[in-house]
Amino acid sequence: MTLGKIIVLGSLNMDLSIRVPRLPRPGETIAGTDVVRGAGGKGANQALAARRLGAQVALVGMVGADQFGAELRDGLAAGGVDVSGVGVTADGPTGVALIVVGPDGDNMITISPGANAKVVARDLRARLEGAHALLLQLEVPIAACRAAADAARSAGVSVVLNAAPLPERPGADLTELIRRSDVLVVNETEAAGLVPGRADPTDAAVALRDLGVPEVVVTIGEHGAIAVGANDVTHVPAFPVDAVDAVGAGDAFCAEFALARTAGGADLRTATRRACAAGALAAARPGAQTSLPRRDEVDRLLSTPASRLPEVSEHAT
């Protein structure tokens, strides 16, 4: 049984990861483990995460006509994701992410976008029929995201934007995309980059809401997340886990939030709490797509006895 329909427009990358005893400083060389190859890309990660969490999922994206591209498409299809919207181009390779992971799960990532730079919002209107949410990220062109968001709004489908990775110089095109979204999800670094001078994540979240997006969620790592609605601010603490690799945690968070908030009809606080649980489970396992949790795992973590669950604080803006 599926619990809703999610359309994802986004990236597909082959991740090349290496674990190190600590993250290197600029100009420094550090010996690490053997390179591990794994499927990734924020679009593909969020699509597979939503599928594992119970949604019917279709991904729109682009790969190169190479071995990496074939592996990524085949892996997603095997996981139950509809990849008929993932095109293949001979004009450029499949995207690649180079990932360095420290002992506490923190990471440094460099992306070569490849075919992701050629993504367009093709045939999206038909795919949006019956969908509950369109999930977007910024590893594909903002113009494609804006076209997709416009199509979703015309179809009455909620737009959830994960504004990551943030451009070095966010411009008016990104501001317009944010205003076309129903929910904006960013981490605290991205939030501060979008509203310079607002270092406090709560202040940044409120300022982002005031740009015109109805709801904003700012993730704050081991401290959980800040959720801002029309009239209130809620702090949802994180579920404590032994973090191994944070690479897929944000994508699991976004997928569970989008599914719970739209198809599941959960309120903002409940959706954020479910998302925190999904992110925590992903952070406790290595890899991007290999770490993504199933719905029963999220439900099990949320059913932990009340004495062990984090408290939720809420106040008006």
PDB file of C-alpha atoms in Angstrom:
ATOM      1  CA  MET A   1       0.000   0.000   0.000  1.00  0.00           C
ATOM      2  CA  THR A   2       1.300   3.460  -0.914  1.00  0.00           C
ATOM      3  CA  LEU A   3       0.654   6.423   1.339  1.00  0.00           C
ATOM      4  CA  GLY A   4       0.783   9.190  -1.247  1.00  0.00           C
ATOM      5  CA  LYS A   5       2.368  10.306  -4.500  1.00  0.00           C
ATOM      6  CA  ILE A   6       5.549  12.378  -4.579  1.00  0.00           C
ATOM      7  CA  ILE A   7       7.204  13.811  -7.694  1.00  0.00           C
ATOM      8  CA  VAL A   8      10.902  14.682  -7.398  1.00  0.00           C
ATOM      9  CA  LEU A   9      12.764  16.881  -9.858  1.00  0.00           C
ATOM     10  CA  GLY A  10      16.458  16.670  -9.085  1.00  0.00           C
ATOM     11  CA  SER A  11      19.927  15.271  -9.444  1.00  0.00           C
ATOM     12  CA  LEU A  12      21.482  11.847  -9.820  1.00  0.00           C
ATOM     13  CA  ASN A  13      25.162  11.455  -8.887  1.00  0.00           C
ATOM     14  CA  MET A  14      27.604   8.649  -8.405  1.00  0.00           C
ATOM     15  CA  ASP A  15      29.153   9.223  -4.961  1.00  0.00           C
ATOM     16  CA  LEU A  16      32.838   8.463  -4.455  1.00  0.00           C
ATOM     17  CA  SER A  17      33.454   8.469  -0.694  1.00  0.00           C
ATOM     18  CA  ILE A  18      36.510   8.165   1.516  1.00  0.00           C
ATOM     19  CA  ARG A  19      36.620   8.119   5.309  1.00  0.00           C
ATOM     20  CA  VAL A  20      39.370  10.052   7.106  1.00  0.00           C
ATOM     21  CA  PRO A  21      40.485  10.341  10.756  1.00  0.00           C
ATOM     22  CA  ARG A  22      39.632  14.052  10.585  1.00  0.00           C
ATOM     23  CA  LEU A  23      38.577  16.502   7.896  1.00  0.00           C
ATOM     24  CA  PRO A  24      41.601  18.102   6.196  1.00  0.00           C
ATOM     25  CA  ARG A  25      42.496  21.772   6.383  1.00  0.00           C
ATOM     26  CA  PRO A  26      43.100  23.762   3.166  1.00  0.00           C
ATOM     27  CA  GLY A  27      46.286  22.566   1.505  1.00  0.00           C
ATOM     28  CA  GLU A  28      46.594  19.522   3.753  1.00  0.00           C
ATOM     29  CA  THR A  29      46.779  15.884   2.632  1.00  0.00           C
ATOM     30  CA  ILE A  30      45.324  13.184   4.904  1.00  0.00           C
ATOM     31  CA  ALA A  31      45.370   9.423   4.318  1.00  0.00           C
ATOM     32  CA  GLY A  32      41.973   7.756   4.356  1.00  0.00           C
ATOM     33  CA  THR A  33      40.296   4.443   3.644  1.00  0.00           C
ATOM     34  CA  ASP A  34      39.673   2.880   0.242  1.00  0.00           C
ATOM     35  CA  VAL A  35      37.276   4.764  -2.027  1.00  0.00           C
ATOM     36  CA  VAL A  36      33.692   3.501  -1.851  1.00  0.00           C
ATOM     37  CA  ARG A  37      31.335   4.004  -4.792  1.00  0.00           C
ATOM     38  CA  GLY A  38      27.647   4.471  -4.110  1.00  0.00           C
ATOM     39  CA  ALA A  39      24.479   5.889  -5.655  1.00  0.00           C
ATOM     40  CA  GLY A  40      23.650   9.463  -4.674  1.00  0.00           C
ATOM     41  CA  GLY A  41      22.484  12.883  -5.788  1.00  0.00           C
ATOM     42  CA  LYS A  42      19.979  14.827  -3.699  1.00  0.00           C
ATOM     43  CA  GLY A  43      17.134  14.218  -6.132  1.00  0.00           C
ATOM     44  CA  ALA A  44      17.756  10.483  -6.338  1.00  0.00           C
ATOM     45  CA  ASN A  45      18.312  10.213  -2.579  1.00  0.00           C
ATOM     46  CA  GLN A  46      15.058  11.985  -1.767  1.00  0.00           C
ATOM     47  CA  ALA A  47      13.139   9.971  -4.351  1.00  0.00           C
ATOM     48  CA  LEU A  48      14.355   6.644  -2.971  1.00  0.00           C
ATOM     49  CA  ALA A  49      13.837   7.853   0.607  1.00  0.00           C
ATOM     50  CA  ALA A  50      10.211   8.772  -0.136  1.00  0.00           C
ATOM     51  CA  ARG A  51       9.664   5.371  -1.756  1.00  0.00           C
ATOM     52  CA  ARG A  52      11.071   3.516   1.265  1.00  0.00           C
ATOM     53  CA  LEU A  53       8.858   5.629   3.485  1.00  0.00           C
ATOM     54  CA  GLY A  54       5.757   4.438   1.652  1.00  0.00           C
ATOM     55  CA  ALA A  55       5.136   6.873  -1.208  1.00  0.00           C
ATOM     56  CA  GLN A  56       4.569   6.257  -4.887  1.00  0.00           C
ATOM     57  CA  VAL A  57       7.489   8.180  -6.403  1.00  0.00           C
ATOM     58  CA  ALA A  58       8.513   9.427  -9.842  1.00  0.00           C
ATOM     59  CA  LEU A  59      11.885  11.095 -10.462  1.00  0.00           C
ATOM     60  CA  VAL A  60      12.591  13.617 -13.226  1.00  0.00           C
ATOM     61  CA  GLY A  61      16.288  14.149 -13.958  1.00  0.00           C
ATOM     62  CA  MET A  62      19.175  13.441 -16.310  1.00  0.00           C
ATOM     63  CA  VAL A  63      22.177  11.111 -16.519  1.00  0.00           C
ATOM     64  CA  GLY A  64      24.955  10.631 -19.046  1.00  0.00           C
ATOM     65  CA  ALA A  65      25.175   7.786 -21.546  1.00  0.00           C
ATOM     66  CA  ASP A  66      27.742   5.984 -19.415  1.00  0.00           C
ATOM     67  CA  GLN A  67      28.083   3.168 -16.894  1.00  0.00           C
ATOM     68  CA  PHE A  68      27.391   5.409 -13.900  1.00  0.00           C
ATOM     69  CA  GLY A  69      24.137   6.597 -15.439  1.00  0.00           C
ATOM     70  CA  ALA A  70      22.920   3.082 -16.193  1.00  0.00           C
ATOM     71  CA  GLU A  71      23.767   1.926 -12.663  1.00  0.00           C
ATOM     72  CA  LEU A  72      21.926   4.839 -11.071  1.00  0.00           C
ATOM     73  CA  ARG A  73      18.762   4.373 -13.136  1.00  0.00           C
ATOM     74  CA  ASP A  74      18.748   0.612 -12.609  1.00  0.00           C
ATOM     75  CA  GLY A  75      19.272   0.955  -8.861  1.00  0.00           C
ATOM     76  CA  LEU A  76      16.394   3.391  -8.439  1.00  0.00           C
ATOM     77  CA  ALA A  77      14.089   1.272 -10.577  1.00  0.00           C
ATOM     78  CA  ALA A  78      14.967  -1.779  -8.483  1.00  0.00           C
ATOM     79  CA  GLY A  79      14.032   0.277  -5.411  1.00  0.00           C
ATOM     80  CA  GLY A  80      10.555   0.976  -6.811  1.00  0.00           C
ATOM     81  CA  VAL A  81      11.098   4.524  -8.131  1.00  0.00           C
ATOM     82  CA  ASP A  82       9.554   5.415 -11.504  1.00  0.00           C
ATOM     83  CA  VAL A  83      12.558   6.533 -13.579  1.00  0.00           C
ATOM     84  CA  SER A  84      10.738   7.037 -16.894  1.00  0.00           C
ATOM     85  CA  GLY A  85      11.334  10.765 -16.413  1.00  0.00           C
ATOM     86  CA  VAL A  86      15.116  10.347 -16.087  1.00  0.00           C
ATOM     87  CA  GLY A  87      16.587  11.210 -19.470  1.00  0.00           C
ATOM     88  CA  VAL A  88      19.924  10.092 -20.914  1.00  0.00           C
ATOM     89  CA  THR A  89      22.195  12.568 -22.693  1.00  0.00           C
ATOM     90  CA  ALA A  90      25.318  11.917 -24.743  1.00  0.00           C
ATOM     91  CA  ASP A  91      26.327  15.548 -24.230  1.00  0.00           C
ATOM     92  CA  GLY A  92      28.118  15.192 -20.889  1.00  0.00           C
ATOM     93  CA  PRO A  93      28.810  12.558 -18.228  1.00  0.00           C
ATOM     94  CA  THR A  94      26.684  11.515 -15.271  1.00  0.00           C
ATOM     95  CA  GLY A  95      27.150  13.737 -12.226  1.00  0.00           C
ATOM     96  CA  VAL A  96      29.762  12.760  -9.647  1.00  0.00           C
ATOM     97  CA  ALA A  97      30.140  13.719  -5.973  1.00  0.00           C
ATOM     98  CA  LEU A  98      33.485  13.459  -4.178  1.00  0.00           C
ATOM     99  CA  ILE A  99      32.814  12.972  -0.454  1.00  0.00           C
ATOM    100  CA  VAL A 100      35.199  13.042   2.496  1.00  0.00           C
ATOM    101  CA  VAL A 101      33.668  11.757   5.748  1.00  0.00           C
ATOM    102  CA  GLY A 102      35.133  12.425   9.199  1.00  0.00           C
ATOM    103  CA  PRO A 103      34.937  10.150  12.249  1.00  0.00           C
ATOM    104  CA  ASP A 104      31.883  11.941  13.695  1.00  0.00           C
ATOM    105  CA  GLY A 105      29.898  11.738  10.458  1.00  0.00           C
ATOM    106  CA  ASP A 106      30.585  15.312   9.322  1.00  0.00           C
ATOM    107  CA  ASN A 107      31.526  15.584   5.665  1.00  0.00           C
ATOM    108  CA  MET A 108      32.978  17.708   2.887  1.00  0.00           C
ATOM    109  CA  ILE A 109      31.431  17.311  -0.583  1.00  0.00           C
ATOM    110  CA  THR A 110      32.476  18.531  -4.034  1.00  0.00           C
ATOM    111  CA  ILE A 111      30.086  17.979  -6.949  1.00  0.00           C
ATOM    112  CA  SER A 112      30.709  17.762 -10.686  1.00  0.00           C
ATOM    113  CA  PRO A 113      27.154  18.281 -12.005  1.00  0.00           C
ATOM    114  CA  GLY A 114      27.596  16.749 -15.467  1.00  0.00           C
ATOM    115  CA  ALA A 115      24.208  15.812 -16.916  1.00  0.00           C
ATOM    116  CA  ASN A 116      22.384  17.377 -13.954  1.00  0.00           C
ATOM    117  CA  ALA A 117      23.108  20.798 -15.473  1.00  0.00           C
ATOM    118  CA  LYS A 118      20.887  19.875 -18.426  1.00  0.00           C
ATOM    119  CA  VAL A 119      17.742  18.972 -16.472  1.00  0.00           C
ATOM    120  CA  VAL A 120      14.512  20.581 -17.682  1.00  0.00           C
ATOM    121  CA  ALA A 121      10.966  20.256 -16.372  1.00  0.00           C
ATOM    122  CA  ARG A 122       9.748  18.130 -19.298  1.00  0.00           C
ATOM    123  CA  ASP A 123       6.380  16.359 -19.344  1.00  0.00           C
ATOM    124  CA  LEU A 124       5.788  17.412 -15.752  1.00  0.00           C
ATOM    125  CA  ARG A 125       2.112  18.364 -15.919  1.00  0.00           C
ATOM    126  CA  ALA A 126       1.008  14.814 -16.711  1.00  0.00           C
ATOM    127  CA  ARG A 127       3.227  13.392 -13.960  1.00  0.00           C
ATOM    128  CA  LEU A 128       1.739  15.778 -11.401  1.00  0.00           C
ATOM    129  CA  GLU A 129      -1.760  14.347 -11.782  1.00  0.00           C
ATOM    130  CA  GLY A 130      -2.808  12.920  -8.416  1.00  0.00           C
ATOM    131  CA  ALA A 131       0.439  13.971  -6.738  1.00  0.00           C
ATOM    132  CA  HIS A 132       0.541  15.340  -3.189  1.00  0.00           C
ATOM    133  CA  ALA A 133       3.903  17.094  -3.400  1.00  0.00           C
ATOM    134  CA  LEU A 134       6.669  18.197  -5.733  1.00  0.00           C
ATOM    135  CA  LEU A 135      10.060  17.940  -4.039  1.00  0.00           C
ATOM    136  CA  LEU A 136      12.863  20.189  -5.354  1.00  0.00           C
ATOM    137  CA  GLN A 137      16.562  20.768  -4.567  1.00  0.00           C
ATOM    138  CA  LEU A 138      19.297  22.947  -6.106  1.00  0.00           C
ATOM    139  CA  GLU A 139      21.648  20.436  -7.751  1.00  0.00           C
ATOM    140  CA  VAL A 140      19.786  21.092 -11.021  1.00  0.00           C
ATOM    141  CA  PRO A 141      19.201  24.470 -12.751  1.00  0.00           C
ATOM    142  CA  ILE A 142      17.026  26.925 -10.836  1.00  0.00           C
ATOM    143  CA  ALA A 143      15.169  27.674 -14.086  1.00  0.00           C
ATOM    144  CA  ALA A 144      14.015  24.046 -14.226  1.00  0.00           C
ATOM    145  CA  CYS A 145      12.933  24.206 -10.578  1.00  0.00           C
ATOM    146  CA  ARG A 146      10.950  27.399 -11.190  1.00  0.00           C
ATOM    147  CA  ALA A 147       9.178  25.896 -14.196  1.00  0.00           C
ATOM    148  CA  ALA A 148       8.377  22.789 -12.160  1.00  0.00           C
ATOM    149  CA  ALA A 149       7.113  24.849  -9.231  1.00  0.00           C
ATOM    150  CA  ASP A 150       4.833  26.855 -11.530  1.00  0.00           C
ATOM    151  CA  ALA A 151       3.435  23.643 -13.010  1.00  0.00           C
ATOM    152  CA  ALA A 152       2.824  22.217  -9.552  1.00  0.00           C
ATOM    153  CA  ARG A 153       1.057  25.332  -8.310  1.00  0.00           C
ATOM    154  CA  SER A 154      -1.194  25.309 -11.388  1.00  0.00           C
ATOM    155  CA  ALA A 155      -2.036  21.685 -10.629  1.00  0.00           C
ATOM    156  CA  GLY A 156      -2.757  22.360  -6.951  1.00  0.00           C
ATOM    157  CA  VAL A 157       0.274  20.323  -5.820  1.00  0.00           C
ATOM    158  CA  SER A 158       2.318  21.427  -2.799  1.00  0.00           C
ATOM    159  CA  VAL A 159       5.901  22.533  -3.521  1.00  0.00           C
ATOM    160  CA  VAL A 160       8.563  21.555  -0.973  1.00  0.00           C
ATOM    161  CA  LEU A 161      11.911  23.206  -1.733  1.00  0.00           C
ATOM    162  CA  ASN A 162      15.120  21.973  -0.152  1.00  0.00           C
ATOM    163  CA  ALA A 163      17.368  24.928  -1.064  1.00  0.00           C
ATOM    164  CA  ALA A 164      20.580  22.916  -1.068  1.00  0.00           C
ATOM    165  CA  PRO A 165      23.312  23.181  -2.028  1.00  0.00           C
ATOM    166  CA  LEU A 166      23.036  26.949  -1.746  1.00  0.00           C
ATOM    167  CA  PRO A 167      24.577  28.967  -4.606  1.00  0.00           C
ATOM    168  CA  GLU A 168      27.638  30.959  -3.625  1.00  0.00           C
ATOM    169  CA  ARG A 169      25.748  34.161  -4.400  1.00  0.00           C
ATOM    170  CA  PRO A 170      21.989  33.573  -4.023  1.00  0.00           C
ATOM    171  CA  GLY A 171      20.128  35.896  -6.363  1.00  0.00           C
ATOM    172  CA  ALA A 172      16.676  37.083  -7.294  1.00  0.00           C
ATOM    173  CA  ASP A 173      15.971  33.877  -9.225  1.00  0.00           C
ATOM    174  CA  LEU A 174      16.294  31.834  -6.034  1.00  0.00           C
ATOM    175  CA  THR A 175      14.187  34.328  -4.081  1.00  0.00           C
ATOM    176  CA  GLU A 176      11.441  33.932  -6.677  1.00  0.00           C
ATOM    177  CA  LEU A 177      11.660  30.157  -6.429  1.00  0.00           C
ATOM    178  CA  ILE A 178      11.325  30.370  -2.648  1.00  0.00           C
ATOM    179  CA  ARG A 179       8.210  32.515  -3.050  1.00  0.00           C
ATOM    180  CA  ARG A 180       6.738  29.910  -5.392  1.00  0.00           C
ATOM    181  CA  SER A 181       7.172  27.219  -2.715  1.00  0.00           C
ATOM    182  CA  ASP A 182       4.808  26.117   0.039  1.00  0.00           C
ATOM    183  CA  VAL A 183       7.597  24.901   2.329  1.00  0.00           C
ATOM    184  CA  LEU A 184      11.295  25.784   2.443  1.00  0.00           C
ATOM    185  CA  VAL A 185      13.705  23.339   4.106  1.00  0.00           C
ATOM    186  CA  VAL A 186      17.320  24.413   4.725  1.00  0.00           C
ATOM    187  CA  ASN A 187      20.055  23.771   7.258  1.00  0.00           C
ATOM    188  CA  GLU A 188      21.300  26.544   9.524  1.00  0.00           C
ATOM    189  CA  THR A 189      24.271  27.402   7.269  1.00  0.00           C
ATOM    190  CA  GLU A 190      22.023  27.714   4.231  1.00  0.00           C
ATOM    191  CA  ALA A 191      19.514  29.785   6.196  1.00  0.00           C
ATOM    192  CA  ALA A 192      22.238  32.227   7.247  1.00  0.00           C
ATOM    193  CA  GLY A 193      23.389  32.456   3.623  1.00  0.00           C
ATOM    194  CA  LEU A 194      19.887  33.340   2.446  1.00  0.00           C
ATOM    195  CA  VAL A 195      19.367  36.062   5.072  1.00  0.00           C
ATOM    196  CA  PRO A 196      22.801  37.528   5.901  1.00  0.00           C
ATOM    197  CA  GLY A 197      23.060  38.994   9.373  1.00  0.00           C
ATOM    198  CA  ARG A 198      20.614  36.471  10.862  1.00  0.00           C
ATOM    199  CA  ALA A 199      23.051  34.026  12.463  1.00  0.00           C
ATOM    200  CA  ASP A 200      20.476  32.684  14.918  1.00  0.00           C
ATOM    201  CA  PRO A 201      18.561  29.892  13.126  1.00  0.00           C
ATOM    202  CA  THR A 202      15.219  30.907  14.642  1.00  0.00           C
ATOM    203  CA  ASP A 203      15.646  34.516  13.518  1.00  0.00           C
ATOM    204  CA  ALA A 204      16.724  33.300  10.087  1.00  0.00           C
ATOM    205  CA  ALA A 205      13.701  31.001   9.809  1.00  0.00           C
ATOM    206  CA  VAL A 206      11.294  33.834  10.640  1.00  0.00           C
ATOM    207  CA  ALA A 207      13.033  36.145   8.146  1.00  0.00           C
ATOM    208  CA  LEU A 208      12.753  33.479   5.450  1.00  0.00           C
ATOM    209  CA  ARG A 209       9.056  33.029   6.134  1.00  0.00           C
ATOM    210  CA  ASP A 210       8.657  36.773   5.765  1.00  0.00           C
ATOM    211  CA  LEU A 211      10.048  36.511   2.222  1.00  0.00           C
ATOM    212  CA  GLY A 212       6.689  34.991   1.306  1.00  0.00           C
ATOM    213  CA  VAL A 213       6.987  31.222   1.814  1.00  0.00           C
ATOM    214  CA  PRO A 214       4.215  29.975   4.168  1.00  0.00           C
ATOM    215  CA  GLU A 215       6.348  27.486   6.138  1.00  0.00           C
ATOM    216  CA  VAL A 216      10.062  27.234   6.845  1.00  0.00           C
ATOM    217  CA  VAL A 217      12.014  24.415   8.480  1.00  0.00           C
ATOM    218  CA  VAL A 218      15.648  24.970   9.475  1.00  0.00           C
ATOM    219  CA  THR A 219      17.585  21.877  10.510  1.00  0.00           C
ATOM    220  CA  ILE A 220      20.202  22.403  13.223  1.00  0.00           C
ATOM    221  CA  GLY A 221      22.047  19.082  13.281  1.00  0.00           C
ATOM    222  CA  GLU A 222      22.222  17.376  16.652  1.00  0.00           C
ATOM    223  CA  HIS A 223      19.898  20.041  18.057  1.00  0.00           C
ATOM    224  CA  GLY A 224      16.977  19.075  15.822  1.00  0.00           C
ATOM    225  CA  ALA A 225      15.008  21.585  13.760  1.00  0.00           C
ATOM    226  CA  ILE A 226      13.154  24.887  13.916  1.00  0.00           C
ATOM    227  CA  ALA A 227       9.736  24.950  12.214  1.00  0.00           C
ATOM    228  CA  VAL A 228       8.059  28.286  11.499  1.00  0.00           C
ATOM    229  CA  GLY A 229       4.449  28.567  10.377  1.00  0.00           C
ATOM    230  CA  ALA A 230       2.134  31.528   9.921  1.00  0.00           C
ATOM    231  CA  ASN A 231       2.032  32.525  13.588  1.00  0.00           C
ATOM    232  CA  ASP A 232       4.340  30.301  15.616  1.00  0.00           C
ATOM    233  CA  VAL A 233       7.832  28.892  16.007  1.00  0.00           C
ATOM    234  CA  THR A 234       8.438  25.306  17.125  1.00  0.00           C
ATOM    235  CA  HIS A 235      11.712  23.739  18.211  1.00  0.00           C
ATOM    236  CA  VAL A 236      11.797  19.978  17.684  1.00  0.00           C
ATOM    237  CA  PRO A 237      14.893  18.462  19.327  1.00  0.00           C
ATOM    238  CA  ALA A 238      16.804  15.708  17.571  1.00  0.00           C
ATOM    239  CA  PHE A 239      16.558  12.033  18.385  1.00  0.00           C
ATOM    240  CA  PRO A 240      19.931  11.063  19.911  1.00  0.00           C
ATOM    241  CA  VAL A 241      21.931   8.599  17.807  1.00  0.00           C
ATOM    242  CA  ASP A 242      25.558   7.671  17.337  1.00  0.00           C
ATOM    243  CA  ALA A 243      26.202   9.531  14.086  1.00  0.00           C
ATOM    244  CA  VAL A 244      28.230   7.590  11.528  1.00  0.00           C
ATOM    245  CA  ASP A 245      27.669   9.477   8.265  1.00  0.00           C
ATOM    246  CA  ALA A 246      25.441  12.525   7.768  1.00  0.00           C
ATOM    247  CA  VAL A 247      25.460  12.361   3.942  1.00  0.00           C
ATOM    248  CA  GLY A 248      21.902  11.015   3.528  1.00  0.00           C
ATOM    249  CA  ALA A 249      20.363  12.443   6.690  1.00  0.00           C
ATOM    250  CA  GLY A 250      19.084  15.680   5.178  1.00  0.00           C
ATOM    251  CA  ASP A 251      17.537  13.856   2.240  1.00  0.00           C
ATOM    252  CA  ALA A 252      15.732  11.390   4.518  1.00  0.00           C
ATOM    253  CA  PHE A 253      14.502  14.391   6.542  1.00  0.00           C
ATOM    254  CA  CYS A 254      13.103  16.137   3.450  1.00  0.00           C
ATOM    255  CA  ALA A 255      11.412  13.040   2.071  1.00  0.00           C
ATOM    256  CA  GLU A 256       9.663  12.168   5.335  1.00  0.00           C
ATOM    257  CA  PHE A 257       8.638  15.775   5.897  1.00  0.00           C
ATOM    258  CA  ALA A 258       7.143  16.105   2.407  1.00  0.00           C
ATOM    259  CA  LEU A 259       5.245  12.829   2.734  1.00  0.00           C
ATOM    260  CA  ALA A 260       3.963  13.479   6.262  1.00  0.00           C
ATOM    261  CA  ARG A 261       3.006  17.120   5.687  1.00  0.00           C
ATOM    262  CA  THR A 262       1.198  16.617   2.370  1.00  0.00           C
ATOM    263  CA  ALA A 263      -0.045  13.062   1.823  1.00  0.00           C
ATOM    264  CA  GLY A 264      -0.177  12.263   5.538  1.00  0.00           C
ATOM    265  CA  GLY A 265      -1.956  15.475   6.520  1.00  0.00           C
ATOM    266  CA  ALA A 266       0.287  15.951   9.569  1.00  0.00           C
ATOM    267  CA  ASP A 267       0.585  19.394  11.107  1.00  0.00           C
ATOM    268  CA  LEU A 268       3.888  21.258  10.811  1.00  0.00           C
ATOM    269  CA  ARG A 269       5.193  20.161  14.212  1.00  0.00           C
ATOM    270  CA  THR A 270       4.322  16.489  13.717  1.00  0.00           C
ATOM    271  CA  ALA A 271       5.796  16.411  10.212  1.00  0.00           C
ATOM    272  CA  THR A 272       9.005  17.981  11.504  1.00  0.00           C
ATOM    273  CA  ARG A 273       9.223  15.461  14.319  1.00  0.00           C
ATOM    274  CA  ARG A 274       8.796  12.558  11.909  1.00  0.00           C
ATOM    275  CA  ALA A 275      11.431  14.103   9.658  1.00  0.00           C
ATOM    276  CA  CYS A 276      13.863  14.394  12.574  1.00  0.00           C
ATOM    277  CA  ALA A 277      13.380  10.683  13.267  1.00  0.00           C
ATOM    278  CA  ALA A 278      14.085   9.766   9.636  1.00  0.00           C
ATOM    279  CA  GLY A 279      17.179  11.962   9.552  1.00  0.00           C
ATOM    280  CA  ALA A 280      18.510  10.473  12.775  1.00  0.00           C
ATOM    281  CA  LEU A 281      18.153   6.928  11.461  1.00  0.00           C
ATOM    282  CA  ALA A 282      20.001   7.829   8.243  1.00  0.00           C
ATOM    283  CA  ALA A 283      22.829   9.528  10.147  1.00  0.00           C
ATOM    284  CA  ALA A 284      23.398   6.350  12.169  1.00  0.00           C
ATOM    285  CA  ARG A 285      24.342   4.378   9.032  1.00  0.00           C
ATOM    286  CA  PRO A 286      27.034   4.878   6.361  1.00  0.00           C
ATOM    287  CA  GLY A 287      26.365   5.943   2.799  1.00  0.00           C
ATOM    288  CA  ALA A 288      23.687   8.027   1.102  1.00  0.00           C
ATOM    289  CA  GLN A 289      21.045   5.711  -0.351  1.00  0.00           C
ATOM    290  CA  THR A 290      22.195   2.742   1.711  1.00  0.00           C
ATOM    291  CA  SER A 291      21.381   4.667   4.898  1.00  0.00           C
ATOM    292  CA  LEU A 292      17.807   5.662   4.042  1.00  0.00           C
ATOM    293  CA  PRO A 293      15.272   4.275   6.534  1.00  0.00           C
ATOM    294  CA  ARG A 294      11.998   2.433   5.939  1.00  0.00           C
ATOM    295  CA  ARG A 295       8.669   3.646   7.287  1.00  0.00           C
ATOM    296  CA  ASP A 296       8.470   0.918   9.922  1.00  0.00           C
ATOM    297  CA  GLU A 297      11.840   2.024  11.306  1.00  0.00           C
ATOM    298  CA  VAL A 298      10.646   5.619  11.619  1.00  0.00           C
ATOM    299  CA  ASP A 299       7.418   4.485  13.288  1.00  0.00           C
ATOM    300  CA  ARG A 300       9.381   2.308  15.696  1.00  0.00           C
ATOM    301  CA  LEU A 301      11.664   5.170  16.719  1.00  0.00           C
ATOM    302  CA  LEU A 302       8.649   7.435  17.207  1.00  0.00           C
ATOM    303  CA  SER A 303       6.991   4.828  19.428  1.00  0.00           C
ATOM    304  CA  THR A 304       9.854   4.988  21.934  1.00  0.00           C
ATOM    305  CA  PRO A 305       8.461   5.362  25.496  1.00  0.00           C
ATOM    306  CA  ALA A 306       7.500   8.948  26.265  1.00  0.00           C
ATOM    307  CA  SER A 307      10.223   9.355  28.881  1.00  0.00           C
ATOM    308  CA  ARG A 308      12.848   8.937  26.177  1.00  0.00           C
ATOM    309  CA  LEU A 309      11.287  11.120  23.504  1.00  0.00           C
ATOM    310  CA  PRO A 310      12.501  14.701  23.046  1.00  0.00           C
ATOM    311  CA  GLU A 311      10.329  17.516  24.344  1.00  0.00           C
ATOM    312  CA  VAL A 312       8.891  19.980  21.839  1.00  0.00           C
ATOM    313  CA  SER A 313       8.825  23.706  22.592  1.00  0.00           C
ATOM    314  CA  GLU A 314       6.555  26.184  20.839  1.00  0.00           C
ATOM    315  CA  HIS A 315       5.948  29.928  20.982  1.00  0.00           C
ATOM    316  CA  ALA A 316       4.251  32.598  18.911  1.00  0.00           C
ATOM    317  CA  THR A 317       6.068  34.929  16.525  1.00  0.00           C
TER     318      THR A 317
END
